[in-house]
Tab-separated table of C-alpha atoms in Angstrom:
chain	number	residue	atom	x	y	z
A	1	MET	CA	109.712	67.193	104.868
A	2	GLN	CA	108.224	70.349	106.953
A	3	PRO	CA	110.571	71.508	109.580
A	4	ASP	CA	109.681	70.508	112.918
A	5	ARG	CA	107.509	73.198	114.290
A	6	ASP	CA	108.664	73.321	117.669
A	7	LEU	CA	112.070	73.875	116.186
A	8	ASP	CA	110.481	76.232	113.538
A	9	ARG	CA	108.760	78.707	115.704
A	10	GLU	CA	112.455	78.660	118.132
A	11	LEU	CA	115.030	79.563	116.215
A	12	ARG	CA	112.273	82.565	115.632
A	13	ASP	CA	112.892	83.185	118.765
A	14	LEU	CA	116.771	82.954	118.816
A	15	GLY	CA	116.865	85.000	115.982
A	16	SER	CA	115.244	88.589	118.321
A	17	ARG	CA	118.032	87.177	120.118
A	18	VAL	CA	121.264	86.692	118.731
A	19	GLU	CA	123.737	89.248	119.356
A	20	TYR	CA	125.749	91.377	116.330
A	21	PRO	CA	128.344	93.187	115.527
A	22	SER	CA	127.163	96.380	116.352
A	23	THR	CA	127.134	98.488	112.139
A	24	PRO	CA	130.089	100.807	111.344
A	25	ASP	CA	129.074	103.907	110.079
A	26	LEU	CA	129.457	102.545	106.019
A	27	ALA	CA	127.850	105.478	104.373
A	28	GLY	CA	130.697	107.784	105.596
A	29	SER	CA	133.402	105.186	104.667
A	30	VAL	CA	131.975	104.652	100.827
A	31	ARG	CA	131.415	108.002	100.853
A	32	SER	CA	135.155	108.685	101.657
A	33	ARG	CA	135.877	105.709	99.368
A	34	LEU	CA	134.187	107.649	96.779
A	35	ASP	CA	135.920	110.477	97.249
A	36	SER	CA	139.282	109.551	97.791
A	37	GLU	CA	138.633	107.651	94.188
A	38	ALA	CA	137.594	110.696	92.730
A	39	GLY	CA	141.046	112.817	93.254
A	40	ARG	CA	139.001	114.708	95.704
A	41	PRO	CA	139.993	114.746	99.813
A	42	ALA	CA	138.170	112.646	101.696
A	43	SER	CA	135.873	114.419	104.135
A	44	PRO	CA	134.024	112.691	106.467
A	45	VAL	CA	133.114	114.707	108.200
A	46	ARG	CA	130.304	116.955	106.096
A	47	SER	CA	127.285	119.744	105.804
A	48	GLY	CA	125.587	118.074	103.336
A	49	PRO	CA	126.043	114.627	100.925
A	50	SER	CA	128.419	114.991	98.186
A	51	LEU	CA	127.364	115.732	95.136
A	52	TRP	CA	128.131	111.872	94.255
A	53	TRP	CA	125.880	110.689	96.469
A	54	LEU	CA	122.943	113.083	95.790
A	55	ALA	CA	123.775	111.889	91.352
A	56	ALA	CA	123.926	108.378	92.675
A	57	ALA	CA	120.715	108.524	94.600
A	58	ALA	CA	119.044	110.345	91.720
A	59	ALA	CA	120.053	108.173	89.623
A	60	LEU	CA	118.806	105.199	91.847
A	61	VAL	CA	115.587	107.532	92.198
A	62	LEU	CA	114.768	107.778	88.747
A	63	LEU	CA	115.936	103.924	87.385
A	64	VAL	CA	112.917	102.902	89.964
A	65	ALA	CA	111.123	105.756	89.249
A	66	LEU	CA	110.470	105.744	85.287
A	67	PRO	CA	108.618	103.571	85.081
A	68	VAL	CA	104.914	105.322	86.356
A	69	PHE	CA	106.220	107.753	83.118
A	70	SER	CA	105.205	107.207	80.118
A	71	LEU	CA	107.768	108.272	76.878
A	72	ALA	CA	104.553	109.070	74.552
A	73	ILE	CA	106.387	107.104	71.426
A	74	ARG	CA	103.591	106.336	69.812
A	75	GLY	CA	102.524	104.998	66.448
A	76	THR	CA	103.427	103.045	63.912
A	77	GLY	CA	104.686	98.935	63.890
A	78	GLY	CA	104.757	97.686	66.882
A	79	GLY	CA	103.069	99.968	68.772
A	80	MET	CA	105.874	102.893	68.251
A	81	ALA	CA	106.231	105.954	67.011
A	82	MET	CA	109.294	107.420	65.056
A	83	GLY	CA	108.566	110.111	62.617
A	84	GLY	CA	109.801	108.896	59.127
A	85	GLY	CA	111.163	105.615	60.683
A	86	ALA	CA	111.018	103.274	57.879
A	87	ALA	CA	113.703	103.398	56.152
A	88	ASP	CA	117.064	101.044	57.921
A	89	SER	CA	119.979	102.501	58.035
A	90	GLY	CA	121.090	99.822	58.263
A	91	GLY	CA	124.375	100.315	60.129
A	92	GLY	CA	124.857	101.323	63.732
A	93	GLY	CA	126.225	104.998	62.619
A	94	ALA	CA	124.652	108.054	61.593
A	95	VAL	CA	121.182	108.228	63.160
A	96	ASP	CA	118.680	110.579	61.737
A	97	GLU	CA	117.302	112.355	64.796
A	98	SER	CA	114.108	112.271	63.915
A	99	ARG	CA	114.086	108.845	64.642
A	100	THR	CA	115.915	109.527	67.918
A	101	VAL	CA	112.936	108.402	71.159
A	102	PRO	CA	113.374	111.704	73.247
A	103	LEU	CA	115.441	111.828	75.929
A	104	MET	CA	116.484	112.188	79.726
A	105	GLU	CA	119.141	113.188	81.164
A	106	GLU	CA	121.543	110.821	82.179
A	107	GLN	CA	125.158	110.197	84.872
A	108	GLU	CA	127.575	109.510	82.807
A	109	ASP	CA	129.994	105.747	83.959
A	110	GLY	CA	131.532	106.243	87.415
A	111	PRO	CA	135.095	106.621	88.027
A	112	SER	CA	136.552	103.502	85.286
A	113	GLY	CA	139.030	102.241	88.452
A	114	GLY	CA	137.186	99.317	89.134
A	115	ALA	CA	136.931	97.729	85.949
A	116	SER	CA	140.486	95.165	87.464
A	117	SER	CA	138.866	94.946	90.756
A	118	SER	CA	136.219	93.666	90.087
A	119	ALA	CA	136.783	91.611	86.857
A	120	GLY	CA	138.126	88.674	88.826
A	121	ALA	CA	134.763	88.191	91.390
A	122	LEU	CA	132.905	88.473	88.559
A	123	ALA	CA	134.764	85.725	86.127
A	124	GLY	CA	134.949	83.939	88.994
A	125	GLN	CA	131.245	83.642	90.090
A	126	ALA	CA	130.442	82.716	86.352
A	127	GLY	CA	133.271	80.255	87.182
A	128	THR	CA	130.720	78.711	90.072
A	129	SER	CA	128.134	78.915	88.424
A	130	SER	CA	128.889	76.302	86.192
A	131	ALA	CA	129.923	73.807	88.221
A	132	SER	CA	125.883	75.485	90.354
A	133	SER	CA	123.765	73.393	86.936
A	134	ALA	CA	122.859	70.088	87.846
A	135	ASP	CA	121.412	69.437	84.087
A	136	ALA	CA	125.206	68.544	82.349
A	137	ALA	CA	123.219	68.284	78.903
A	138	THR	CA	122.334	72.523	79.300
A	139	GLY	CA	123.659	73.623	82.456
A	140	TYR	CA	120.145	74.568	83.568
A	141	PRO	CA	119.495	74.659	87.338
A	142	ALA	CA	117.456	71.412	89.021
A	143	GLU	CA	114.483	72.135	88.678
A	144	ASP	CA	113.576	71.226	92.358
A	145	GLY	CA	115.687	70.746	95.034
A	146	GLU	CA	119.524	71.134	94.666
A	147	SER	CA	121.889	69.156	93.480
A	148	GLU	CA	125.345	68.724	95.892
A	149	ALA	CA	127.197	70.592	92.793
A	150	ASP	CA	124.368	73.179	93.721
A	151	SER	CA	125.294	73.878	96.934
A	152	ALA	CA	128.614	75.351	95.929
A	153	GLY	CA	127.550	78.590	96.087
A	154	GLY	CA	128.456	81.369	94.107
A	155	ALA	CA	126.469	83.108	92.697
A	156	THR	CA	125.812	83.179	88.382
A	157	PRO	CA	125.947	86.442	85.978
A	158	GLY	CA	122.413	87.034	86.267
A	159	TYR	CA	122.012	88.142	89.795
A	160	SER	CA	125.247	90.243	89.899
A	161	LEU	CA	123.232	91.880	86.998
A	162	GLY	CA	120.112	91.829	89.171
A	163	LEU	CA	118.370	90.889	86.820
A	164	GLY	CA	116.178	89.689	88.920
A	165	GLU	CA	114.551	86.552	90.151
A	166	ARG	CA	115.627	83.316	89.030
A	167	ILE	CA	113.248	80.375	88.422
A	168	THR	CA	113.032	77.835	86.929
A	169	LEU	CA	111.933	77.138	83.147
A	170	ARG	CA	109.460	75.020	84.124
A	171	GLU	CA	108.514	78.553	86.207
A	172	ALA	CA	109.485	80.604	83.450
A	173	SER	CA	106.752	78.353	80.802
A	174	ALA	CA	103.882	78.285	83.506
A	175	ARG	CA	104.022	82.444	84.172
A	176	SER	CA	103.808	82.821	80.272
A	177	GLU	CA	100.717	82.676	78.069
A	178	ALA	CA	102.065	81.831	75.003
A	179	PRO	CA	105.199	78.918	74.874
A	180	ILE	CA	109.142	79.784	75.757
A	181	LEU	CA	110.103	81.050	72.350
A	182	LEU	CA	113.771	79.487	71.968
A	183	PRO	CA	117.328	81.052	69.560
A	184	ARG	CA	117.953	78.218	67.196
A	185	SER	CA	121.216	80.131	66.505
A	186	PRO	CA	123.887	80.531	67.189
A	187	ASN	CA	123.730	78.222	70.027
A	188	PRO	CA	120.658	76.408	70.487
A	189	GLY	CA	119.153	75.004	73.130
A	190	LYS	CA	118.153	75.834	76.529
A	191	PRO	CA	118.589	78.503	78.221
A	192	ASP	CA	121.622	78.726	80.984
A	193	GLU	CA	119.681	80.541	83.875
A	194	ALA	CA	115.867	82.171	83.560
A	195	TYR	CA	114.441	84.500	86.064
A	196	ASP	CA	111.462	86.182	86.566
A	197	ARG	CA	110.556	90.265	85.973
A	198	VAL	CA	110.055	91.104	88.827
A	199	GLY	CA	108.006	94.144	88.698
A	200	ALA	CA	106.881	93.766	85.105
A	201	PRO	CA	105.434	90.748	83.069
A	202	GLY	CA	107.466	88.362	81.361
A	203	PHE	CA	110.418	87.255	82.424
A	204	ILE	CA	114.470	86.979	80.902
A	205	LEU	CA	116.351	83.692	79.641
A	206	LEU	CA	120.558	84.093	79.813
A	207	TYR	CA	123.006	82.549	77.691
A	208	ARG	CA	125.942	82.339	78.958
A	209	ALA	CA	129.489	83.356	76.375
A	210	GLY	CA	130.884	81.075	73.879
A	211	SER	CA	129.575	79.378	70.404
A	212	GLY	CA	129.604	83.037	69.125
A	213	LEU	CA	128.810	84.865	71.317
A	214	PRO	CA	130.908	87.090	73.058
A	215	ASP	CA	131.456	87.946	76.450
A	216	LEU	CA	129.976	90.947	77.734
A	217	ARG	CA	132.039	93.382	80.115
A	218	VAL	CA	130.174	95.802	82.120
A	219	PRO	CA	132.751	99.220	82.613
A	220	GLY	CA	132.896	98.838	86.541
A	221	VAL	CA	133.224	94.733	86.765
A	222	GLY	CA	134.347	93.578	84.151
A	223	ASN	CA	133.844	90.610	82.028
A	224	THR	CA	130.145	88.867	82.863
A	225	GLY	CA	129.810	85.972	81.603
A	226	ILE	CA	126.990	86.661	79.559
A	227	GLY	CA	126.843	85.856	75.960
A	228	LEU	CA	122.872	87.138	74.979
A	229	VAL	CA	119.967	88.267	77.203
A	230	LEU	CA	117.301	87.761	75.577
A	231	THR	CA	113.576	89.202	77.555
A	232	GLU	CA	110.326	87.929	76.416
A	233	THR	CA	106.233	89.219	77.790
A	234	SER	CA	102.727	89.178	75.821
A	235	GLY	CA	102.279	92.537	74.549
A	236	ASP	CA	103.738	94.686	72.292
A	237	VAL	CA	107.401	96.483	71.895
A	238	GLY	CA	107.056	100.105	73.458
A	239	ARG	CA	104.855	98.483	76.280
A	240	ALA	CA	106.828	96.185	77.214
A	241	TYR	CA	110.270	97.705	76.780
A	242	LEU	CA	110.146	101.992	75.911
A	243	ALA	CA	106.984	103.005	77.714
A	244	GLY	CA	109.569	105.420	80.145
A	245	GLY	CA	112.309	104.094	78.663
A	246	THR	CA	115.177	106.174	77.974
A	247	VAL	CA	117.865	106.986	75.730
A	248	ARG	CA	119.808	109.785	75.558
A	249	GLY	CA	121.600	112.034	72.458
A	250	ALA	CA	121.119	108.283	70.381
A	251	GLY	CA	118.918	107.320	68.150
A	252	LEU	CA	116.987	104.068	67.346
A	253	GLU	CA	116.794	102.464	63.999
A	254	THR	CA	114.321	100.716	62.318
A	255	ALA	CA	115.099	96.783	62.111
A	256	ASP	CA	113.257	94.369	59.883
A	257	VAL	CA	113.353	90.993	61.498
A	258	ASP	CA	111.540	88.306	59.681
A	259	GLY	CA	109.527	90.790	57.492
A	260	GLY	CA	108.051	92.330	60.388
A	261	GLN	CA	109.047	95.970	61.884
A	262	GLY	CA	111.737	95.617	64.623
A	263	TYR	CA	114.450	98.310	66.526
A	264	TRP	CA	117.615	98.051	67.298
A	265	ILE	CA	119.420	100.443	69.380
A	266	PRO	CA	123.431	99.504	68.755
A	267	PRO	CA	125.966	99.144	71.203
A	268	GLY	CA	128.809	101.848	72.160
A	269	VAL	CA	126.930	104.571	71.968
A	270	ASP	CA	123.860	104.716	73.785
A	271	ARG	CA	123.257	104.819	77.038
A	272	LEU	CA	119.710	102.676	78.135
A	273	THR	CA	118.909	103.144	82.219
A	274	VAL	CA	115.801	100.959	81.488
A	275	ALA	CA	115.741	99.532	77.895
A	276	ARG	CA	119.143	98.178	78.653
A	277	SER	CA	120.653	95.811	81.788
A	278	LEU	CA	124.299	95.289	80.348
A	279	GLY	CA	125.554	98.303	79.629
A	280	PRO	CA	127.227	100.187	76.447
A	281	SER	CA	128.981	96.698	75.006
A	282	ALA	CA	126.348	95.781	74.343
A	283	GLY	CA	123.333	95.724	71.253
A	284	VAL	CA	119.454	95.738	71.385
A	285	LEU	CA	116.958	94.686	69.316
A	286	LEU	CA	113.700	95.068	70.171
A	287	TRP	CA	110.588	93.250	68.111
A	288	GLU	CA	107.582	91.198	68.447
A	289	ARG	CA	106.630	87.969	66.703
A	290	ASP	CA	103.350	85.865	67.461
A	291	GLY	CA	102.194	88.311	69.891
A	292	GLN	CA	104.917	88.639	71.899
A	293	ALA	CA	107.699	91.166	72.333
A	294	LEU	CA	111.381	90.338	72.549
A	295	ARG	CA	114.088	91.770	73.625
A	296	LEU	CA	117.499	90.388	72.555
A	297	GLU	CA	121.094	91.597	74.308
A	298	ALA	CA	124.277	91.399	72.119
A	299	GLY	CA	127.657	91.734	72.424
A	300	VAL	CA	127.184	90.956	68.258
A	301	SER	CA	126.219	92.940	65.359
A	302	LYS	CA	122.977	93.989	63.972
A	303	LYS	CA	123.190	91.947	61.288
A	304	GLU	CA	123.532	89.064	63.579
A	305	ALA	CA	121.301	90.365	66.117
A	306	ILE	CA	118.386	89.745	63.448
A	307	ARG	CA	119.953	86.150	62.532
A	308	ILE	CA	119.269	85.548	66.000
A	309	ALA	CA	115.870	86.862	65.965
A	310	GLU	CA	114.991	85.115	62.621
A	311	SER	CA	116.145	81.924	64.845
A	312	VAL	CA	113.865	82.501	67.540
A	313	ARG	CA	110.431	80.339	67.668
B	1	MET	CA	120.519	108.033	102.845
B	2	LEU	CA	121.273	104.622	100.049
B	3	VAL	CA	124.207	103.058	102.493
B	4	ARG	CA	122.060	104.339	105.816
B	5	GLY	CA	118.743	102.766	104.743
B	6	HIS	CA	120.528	99.358	103.562
B	7	GLN	CA	123.697	99.047	106.065
B	8	ALA	CA	122.624	97.469	108.767
B	9	VAL	CA	121.595	94.215	107.029
B	10	ALA	CA	124.343	94.244	104.580
B	11	PHE	CA	126.611	94.544	107.328
B	12	ARG	CA	124.969	91.133	108.748
B	13	THR	CA	124.959	89.093	106.397
B	14	ALA	CA	128.495	89.598	105.089
B	15	PHE	CA	128.819	89.084	109.150
B	16	THR	CA	126.778	85.338	108.555
B	17	ILE	CA	129.051	84.760	105.848
B	18	THR	CA	132.307	85.578	106.794
B	19	GLY	CA	131.493	85.636	111.198
B	20	ASP	CA	134.519	88.138	111.024
B	21	ALA	CA	133.253	91.652	112.078
B	22	ALA	CA	136.491	93.028	109.816
B	23	GLU	CA	135.798	91.385	107.002
B	24	ALA	CA	132.530	92.304	106.834
B	25	GLU	CA	132.644	95.501	106.892
B	26	ASP	CA	135.312	95.807	104.311
B	27	ALA	CA	132.443	92.818	102.309
B	28	ALA	CA	129.500	95.382	102.706
B	29	GLN	CA	131.646	98.802	102.409
B	30	GLU	CA	133.507	97.003	98.928
B	31	ALA	CA	129.830	95.981	98.645
B	32	PHE	CA	127.932	99.579	97.871
B	33	VAL	CA	130.900	100.628	95.885
B	34	LYS	CA	130.885	98.569	93.615
B	35	VAL	CA	126.795	98.637	92.873
B	36	TYR	CA	127.135	102.358	93.107
B	37	ARG	CA	129.569	101.485	90.408
B	38	THR	CA	127.515	99.661	88.292
B	39	LEU	CA	123.669	101.254	88.831
B	40	GLU	CA	123.331	102.075	85.605
B	41	ARG	CA	122.778	98.940	85.124
B	42	PHE	CA	120.204	98.466	88.093
B	43	ARG	CA	117.446	97.472	85.665
B	44	SER	CA	114.418	99.434	86.325
B	45	GLY	CA	111.081	97.738	88.442
B	46	ALA	CA	113.938	94.864	89.907
B	47	PRO	CA	113.918	95.319	93.994
B	48	PHE	CA	117.035	96.413	95.226
B	49	ARG	CA	117.498	94.899	98.383
B	50	PRO	CA	118.985	91.735	96.507
B	51	TRP	CA	120.634	92.926	93.995
B	52	LEU	CA	122.616	94.532	97.156
B	53	LEU	CA	122.203	91.772	99.088
B	54	THR	CA	123.717	89.410	96.199
B	55	VAL	CA	126.912	91.626	95.686
B	56	VAL	CA	127.439	91.568	99.018
B	57	ALA	CA	127.121	88.131	100.099
B	58	ASN	CA	130.201	87.462	96.572
B	59	GLU	CA	132.444	89.785	98.646
B	60	ALA	CA	131.574	88.327	101.684
B	61	ARG	CA	132.267	84.780	100.181
B	62	ASN	CA	135.948	85.764	98.942
B	63	ARG	CA	136.696	87.251	101.654
B	64	ARG	CA	135.662	84.004	104.726
B	65	ARG	CA	137.903	81.851	101.547
B	66	ALA	CA	140.498	84.382	102.223
B	67	ALA	CA	140.389	84.970	105.674
B	68	GLY	CA	138.949	81.144	106.894
B	69	ARG	CA	138.311	81.783	109.968
B	70	ARG	CA	134.511	82.973	112.047
B	71	VAL	CA	134.072	84.694	114.997
B	72	GLY	CA	130.455	82.890	116.674
B	73	LEU	CA	126.972	84.427	117.061
B	74	THR	CA	126.537	85.032	120.290
B	75	LEU	CA	123.143	85.874	121.758
B	76	ARG	CA	122.543	89.110	123.542
B	77	ALA	CA	122.733	89.224	127.558
B	78	ALA	CA	119.349	87.785	128.980
B	79	GLU	CA	116.436	90.537	128.992
B	80	HIS	CA	114.157	88.274	130.719
B	81	GLU	CA	111.383	88.295	129.873
B	82	SER	CA	110.326	91.419	131.363
B	83	GLN	CA	107.318	92.103	128.200
B	84	THR	CA	105.679	88.299	129.140
B	85	THR	CA	102.553	88.118	131.077
B	86	ALA	CA	103.370	85.192	133.238
B	87	PRO	CA	105.683	85.848	135.703
B	88	THR	CA	108.531	83.803	134.742
B	89	SER	CA	110.733	81.672	137.934
B	90	PRO	CA	114.177	82.143	138.089
B	91	GLU	CA	115.042	78.528	137.567
B	92	THR	CA	112.796	78.153	133.909
B	93	VAL	CA	114.505	81.401	132.485
B	94	VAL	CA	117.589	79.343	133.247
B	95	VAL	CA	116.922	76.511	131.732
B	96	VAL	CA	115.738	78.450	128.277
B	97	ASP	CA	118.468	80.648	128.529
B	98	GLU	CA	120.725	76.760	128.369
B	99	ARG	CA	118.145	75.470	125.788
B	100	ARG	CA	118.576	78.584	123.349
B	101	ALA	CA	122.404	78.878	123.910
B	102	GLU	CA	122.116	74.981	123.216
B	103	LEU	CA	119.951	75.984	119.963
B	104	LEU	CA	122.725	78.567	118.958
B	105	GLY	CA	125.208	75.878	119.590
B	106	ALA	CA	123.578	73.416	117.253
B	107	VAL	CA	123.185	76.141	114.255
B	108	GLU	CA	127.039	76.936	114.186
B	109	GLY	CA	128.073	73.514	114.421
B	110	LEU	CA	126.576	72.837	111.303
B	111	ARG	CA	128.139	73.507	107.624
B	112	GLU	CA	128.258	75.737	106.239
B	113	GLU	CA	125.077	76.242	103.761
B	114	ASP	CA	122.936	74.987	106.411
B	115	ARG	CA	124.454	77.430	108.816
B	116	GLU	CA	124.068	80.258	106.198
B	117	VAL	CA	119.905	78.892	105.197
B	118	ILE	CA	119.033	78.595	108.725
B	119	SER	CA	120.332	82.609	109.507
B	120	LEU	CA	119.488	84.007	105.866
B	121	ARG	CA	115.669	83.007	106.889
B	122	TYR	CA	115.554	82.379	110.967
B	123	PHE	CA	117.872	85.452	112.171
B	124	LEU	CA	117.858	87.878	109.658
B	125	GLU	CA	114.782	87.038	107.684
B	126	LEU	CA	114.954	87.709	104.561
B	127	THR	CA	112.617	86.907	102.498
B	128	GLU	CA	112.899	83.659	100.497
B	129	ALA	CA	113.065	85.191	97.522
B	130	GLU	CA	116.689	87.331	98.793
B	131	ALA	CA	117.690	83.897	100.768
B	132	ALA	CA	117.847	82.797	96.511
B	133	SER	CA	119.255	86.028	95.399
B	134	ILE	CA	122.344	85.306	97.922
B	135	MET	CA	122.386	82.026	97.473
B	136	GLY	CA	122.231	81.376	93.666
B	137	CYS	CA	119.559	79.361	93.733
B	138	ALA	CA	116.050	79.514	92.893
B	139	ARG	CA	113.151	79.598	95.671
B	140	GLY	CA	112.147	76.668	96.038
B	141	THR	CA	115.746	75.355	96.194
B	142	VAL	CA	115.616	77.782	99.146
B	143	LYS	CA	112.578	76.077	100.825
B	144	SER	CA	113.800	73.055	100.008
B	145	ARG	CA	117.885	74.230	101.487
B	146	LEU	CA	116.188	75.515	104.733
B	147	SER	CA	113.690	71.693	105.692
B	148	ARG	CA	116.643	69.570	105.340
B	149	ALA	CA	119.123	72.445	107.285
B	150	VAL	CA	116.487	71.944	110.159
B	151	GLY	CA	116.114	68.457	109.875
B	152	ARG	CA	119.921	68.573	110.833
B	153	LEU	CA	119.495	70.876	113.352
B	154	ARG	CA	117.020	68.447	114.506
B	155	GLU	CA	119.471	65.773	114.593
B	156	LYS	CA	122.318	67.669	115.794
B	157	MET	CA	120.112	68.628	119.756
B	158	MET	CA	118.660	65.345	120.035
B	159	GLU	CA	122.159	64.005	120.005
B	160	ALA	CA	122.598	66.131	121.804
B	161	GLN	CA	119.801	64.928	124.684
B	162	ASP	CA	120.717	62.055	123.903
B	163	ALA	CA	125.062	62.484	125.389
B	164	ALA	CA	123.494	64.179	127.806
B	165	GLY	CA	121.580	61.641	129.640
């Protein structure tokens, strides 16, 4: 149904005349709150921005600007080079410095006090996301239109993590030249959500926690309800996920996936600003299959991650 | 700068959902704090505003449920088209103002999700992608939901006209 054109015009006109309450000084109140949470006296009047905000602004600039820089990862295997990277240490412990990706400064975690306050909110969203799915079997959203359940409101976990624009699986398929690859283990079936990689080719598939996939916990947020995030794009791993990516104080281990070379970034140790979206509780496995560069992120061991990766087809 | 650049749209988005200025302010503030705390998870290349507005909307919904009240939108005091080319009679101005007030009243009388999608798209002029992110649905769903909301608004306006004779 096309919107009534006159009504459409009237609504646009009305929009310019709606009066909202004046916008409060959120910048000041947010700064004061962060200052007080950090144990510093709130200072509503300042001659300049606080270090916290400078750090936040710097982090944001870095996050947005990083893709334009190349990390100069060259060489063996999937277009990435790590000198001496042939042997797999087989664990997430000590990492050979020669296999460590050049690093960039990254700020430490923010205040840790937010976990309890925001965990409930996100957990609630995870709950409502179940209700907002239209496909009872897979939980996948309706391709067209909406169900009444969908209109119940509440964002899904992926939205809250800024994964990008949510799309249907059909749309994801249309955006890919190759068939969509899905893991057959531990939880075979369609993903719960799909997202367009805004600003980058490919798409993201999201599986909720359960069936052997732990609920990923994010600092400052709490449980996300997410068990696994699988990103697919054409090309090689180096260009797809690591050009411009940074890892500080940690290494990239090699990983054998179906006889091909992949890379494992263990959880807990590293911070990836580009290659990781879910924080330090998740490990990341990068590998290639059928001309596709894949990235798996989950709170599982390296061995389990490889097992899941090898089930992808 | 990060907050100042987005505080107006964040606050208005929250107000659209809560219908209460104080709750909207709290929701927007909480959202900025949460976004700040979780900046490290922000994916490079992803647009920042949809992410922020999604967090704002979640906070606003929590507060709306808790508060259980809303204050309707109002129209700005009439400026009476001083910039328009054709002179307008006072009678016409009154009629147009009444029509706008009726239309806004009808929007306010819609069910929550209809009012929300109309407000996000027409009043706040958010993109389909941003509205989809806030509403937790696909972009195509925003389009169909908006179409249905406008349809219901049209019915409401026609009913009001019929009732007025």
